[in-house]
């Protein structure tokens, strides 16, 4: 199927897709139905997990004006589904249902909420394959990686099912003998959760898990590019016993939905994962109603390879940190800083490893690199590469669109990158590894910290003393030492500087959904 003129008219209410996928219209690849993807969609449709309506107050609903938005398979350009394109009215109803559900959901015991979340976790795991297929279909990452995301995403539901029972308060030694001082932790209320396309499941469960566990209710807005996984997860939440209104999903017109969430006094918290630019807008718009705000924004991760690193470990770690999800993660190594003495050896070994990556449709056995999300993403990568080359950088490997067409891009390694090039300042969000040379440990720390972002950083060294000195000096929220994949539900995830506010995952992630109430019990000496 190709995007026809009529279809394009039908989605005029919803931005972005027309322009970002417009190049698909001229690509011959999109005319061929990928057999694998086609049969997968058919199977998913029959399984009841391919939902296309929004979820409001426990009911699956079309948008009120019947507008729809198309969801595409980025590997083929095929239309997977038409989903409801919602806006302000649907969002207001979702907020109202969440507000109503809050009273009963927050009054359940932690143990009762825990059981519901545990059942949801079990269902997510039981449907790991189908959810993985949905992720590959709408996001493009290789199936194995997609199934890995389901395990990772589900782990937040399991973790917070357990953590629900550990929301402890405090008793403070009183300042006067006739008083007793208590601290209670209580759920904040209705939460608006806005999530990106690069982890269609995990970015949702990382927010909804702690929100529901603490007694909050939620309105989720997934990206219009990848709403299907969110809707399938919500279907499983209903089956697990999450009551009507406790979890709503609306998607479509992002600015309208965002405005409705931000201006409503009933929404007490906004949690957002996405670009720094949108995060800043949301933060400003949350000010008039003084909402609590958590932001997980863009990164510019350095992977620092010192002369004393184990070459194999550094290559393997940097490869994983850079090329996961075809370079489309906020914690992807954006700059590879390599010390003088190991630079050439590393460049050679790393390029050899990158050459072995297999680009292809995520459903094809052996593919390790799927397509980029849309043509705008490829154009951005192309312009960054062009800028670097025009300023003296040299392409060792790749450096252009892949012969598969569509939005596939060759895994790329570029050497002699310097700090005046765009790719060392901004998120590439694609499979391009720029190698930057440095001389001393001080230089590495200075270059690594010379950015407004501060999410993830990686260092490779065999010196314990050096690793301590460097991770203490790095202005980042997460640091991997001799390790390229470090995210886990049991550890806090979040950035410093303009990479965000707050933490997700771990015991710290729960605090984002709780208010602290101090209670002073007076007149205790009266008999
Ligand atoms: P994005 O364009 O900022 O979109 C993120 C979400 O915000 C989407 O649901 C989007 O909706 C919505 N949105 C856009 N404009 C909005 C508005 N005016 N009001 C309300 N919502 C709005 O980011 P993205 O391109 O999807 O994701 C990539 C970015 O996310 C990268 O910068 C990456 O580093 C960052 N990220 C950060 C983390 C982290 O944990 N720090 C994790 C993953 C990704 P539509 O898609 O429907 O337009």
mmCIF file of C-alpha atoms and ligand atoms in Angstrom, residues 15-16 194-198 203 206 221-224 254-255 258 272-275 278 282 296-298 330 427 429 455 493, ligand 1:
data_model
loop_
_atom_site.group_PDB
_atom_site.id
_atom_site.type_symbol
_atom_site.label_atom_id
_atom_site.label_comp_id
_atom_site.label_asym_id
_atom_site.label_seq_id
_atom_site.Cartn_x
_atom_site.Cartn_y
_atom_site.Cartn_z
ATOM 1 C CA UNK A 15 0.988 17.007 11.823
ATOM 2 C CA UNK A 16 4.314 15.603 10.774
ATOM 3 C CA UNK A 194 3.995 12.079 27.097
ATOM 4 C CA UNK A 195 6.340 9.589 25.435
ATOM 5 C CA UNK A 196 8.543 9.291 22.314
ATOM 6 C CA UNK A 197 8.702 6.749 19.490
ATOM 7 C CA UNK A 198 12.126 5.198 20.063
ATOM 8 C CA UNK A 203 9.143 4.747 27.942
ATOM 9 C CA UNK A 206 8.821 3.449 33.189
ATOM 10 C CA UNK A 221 0.035 10.257 25.124
ATOM 11 C CA UNK A 222 2.275 8.038 23.012
ATOM 12 C CA UNK A 223 3.981 9.340 19.880
ATOM 13 C CA UNK A 224 1.759 9.436 16.810
ATOM 14 C CA UNK A 254 0.229 16.500 20.093
ATOM 15 C CA UNK A 255 0.032 20.266 20.778
ATOM 16 C CA UNK A 258 -0.305 18.655 25.478
ATOM 17 C CA UNK A 272 7.772 13.710 29.562
ATOM 18 C CA UNK A 273 10.382 11.821 27.561
ATOM 19 C CA UNK A 274 11.424 13.345 24.285
ATOM 20 C CA UNK A 275 13.416 16.139 22.739
ATOM 21 C CA UNK A 278 9.642 20.124 23.399
ATOM 22 C CA UNK A 282 6.161 21.785 28.324
ATOM 23 C CA UNK A 296 13.853 12.838 30.281
ATOM 24 C CA UNK A 297 15.385 14.754 27.388
ATOM 25 C CA UNK A 298 18.096 14.523 24.783
ATOM 26 C CA UNK A 330 18.994 9.143 24.151
ATOM 27 C CA UNK A 427 22.339 14.464 18.991
ATOM 28 C CA UNK A 429 20.174 9.976 16.504
ATOM 29 C CA UNK A 455 22.503 12.096 30.322
ATOM 30 C CA UNK A 493 17.864 6.831 35.080
HETATM 31 P P1 LIG B 1 9.676 14.752 20.534
HETATM 32 O O1 LIG B 1 9.470 15.235 19.164
HETATM 33 O O2 LIG B 1 10.002 15.732 21.587
HETATM 34 O O3 LIG B 1 8.345 13.960 20.903
HETATM 35 C C1 LIG B 1 8.175 13.334 22.156
HETATM 36 C C2 LIG B 1 6.702 13.302 22.488
HETATM 37 O O4 LIG B 1 6.234 14.641 22.647
HETATM 38 C C3 LIG B 1 5.851 12.681 21.388
HETATM 39 O O5 LIG B 1 4.775 11.988 21.982
HETATM 40 C C4 LIG B 1 5.340 13.901 20.648
HETATM 41 O O6 LIG B 1 4.139 13.657 19.984
HETATM 42 C C5 LIG B 1 5.116 14.851 21.807
HETATM 43 N N1 LIG B 1 5.041 16.249 21.454
HETATM 44 C C6 LIG B 1 5.650 16.903 20.453
HETATM 45 N N2 LIG B 1 5.304 18.208 20.473
HETATM 46 C C7 LIG B 1 4.454 18.376 21.517
HETATM 47 C C8 LIG B 1 3.754 19.473 22.061
HETATM 48 N N3 LIG B 1 3.840 20.689 21.547
HETATM 49 N N4 LIG B 1 2.967 19.261 23.140
HETATM 50 C C9 LIG B 1 2.851 18.047 23.678
HETATM 51 N N5 LIG B 1 3.499 16.958 23.209
HETATM 52 C C10 LIG B 1 4.292 17.124 22.148
HETATM 53 O O7 LIG B 1 10.800 13.639 20.621
HETATM 54 P P2 LIG B 1 10.947 12.337 19.740
HETATM 55 O O8 LIG B 1 11.497 12.738 18.431
HETATM 56 O O9 LIG B 1 9.682 11.555 19.762
HETATM 57 O O10 LIG B 1 12.020 11.500 20.565
HETATM 58 C C11 LIG B 1 13.384 11.658 20.403
HETATM 59 C C12 LIG B 1 13.951 12.478 21.536
HETATM 60 O O11 LIG B 1 13.628 11.860 22.766
HETATM 61 C C13 LIG B 1 15.466 12.507 21.491
HETATM 62 O O12 LIG B 1 15.915 13.813 21.750
HETATM 63 C C14 LIG B 1 15.873 11.565 22.620
HETATM 64 O O13 LIG B 1 17.131 11.836 23.158
HETATM 65 C C15 LIG B 1 14.776 11.787 23.594
HETATM 66 N N6 LIG B 1 14.676 10.653 24.518
HETATM 67 C C16 LIG B 1 15.080 10.835 25.793
HETATM 68 C C17 LIG B 1 15.043 9.778 26.680
HETATM 69 C C18 LIG B 1 15.497 9.955 28.105
HETATM 70 O O14 LIG B 1 15.188 9.083 28.905
HETATM 71 N N7 LIG B 1 16.185 11.032 28.449
HETATM 72 C C19 LIG B 1 14.568 8.530 26.262
HETATM 73 C C20 LIG B 1 14.147 8.385 24.952
HETATM 74 C C21 LIG B 1 14.200 9.467 24.080
HETATM 75 P P3 LIG B 1 4.075 13.202 18.469
HETATM 76 O O15 LIG B 1 5.175 12.215 18.236
HETATM 77 O O16 LIG B 1 2.738 12.589 18.374
HETATM 78 O O17 LIG B 1 4.263 14.419 17.651
#
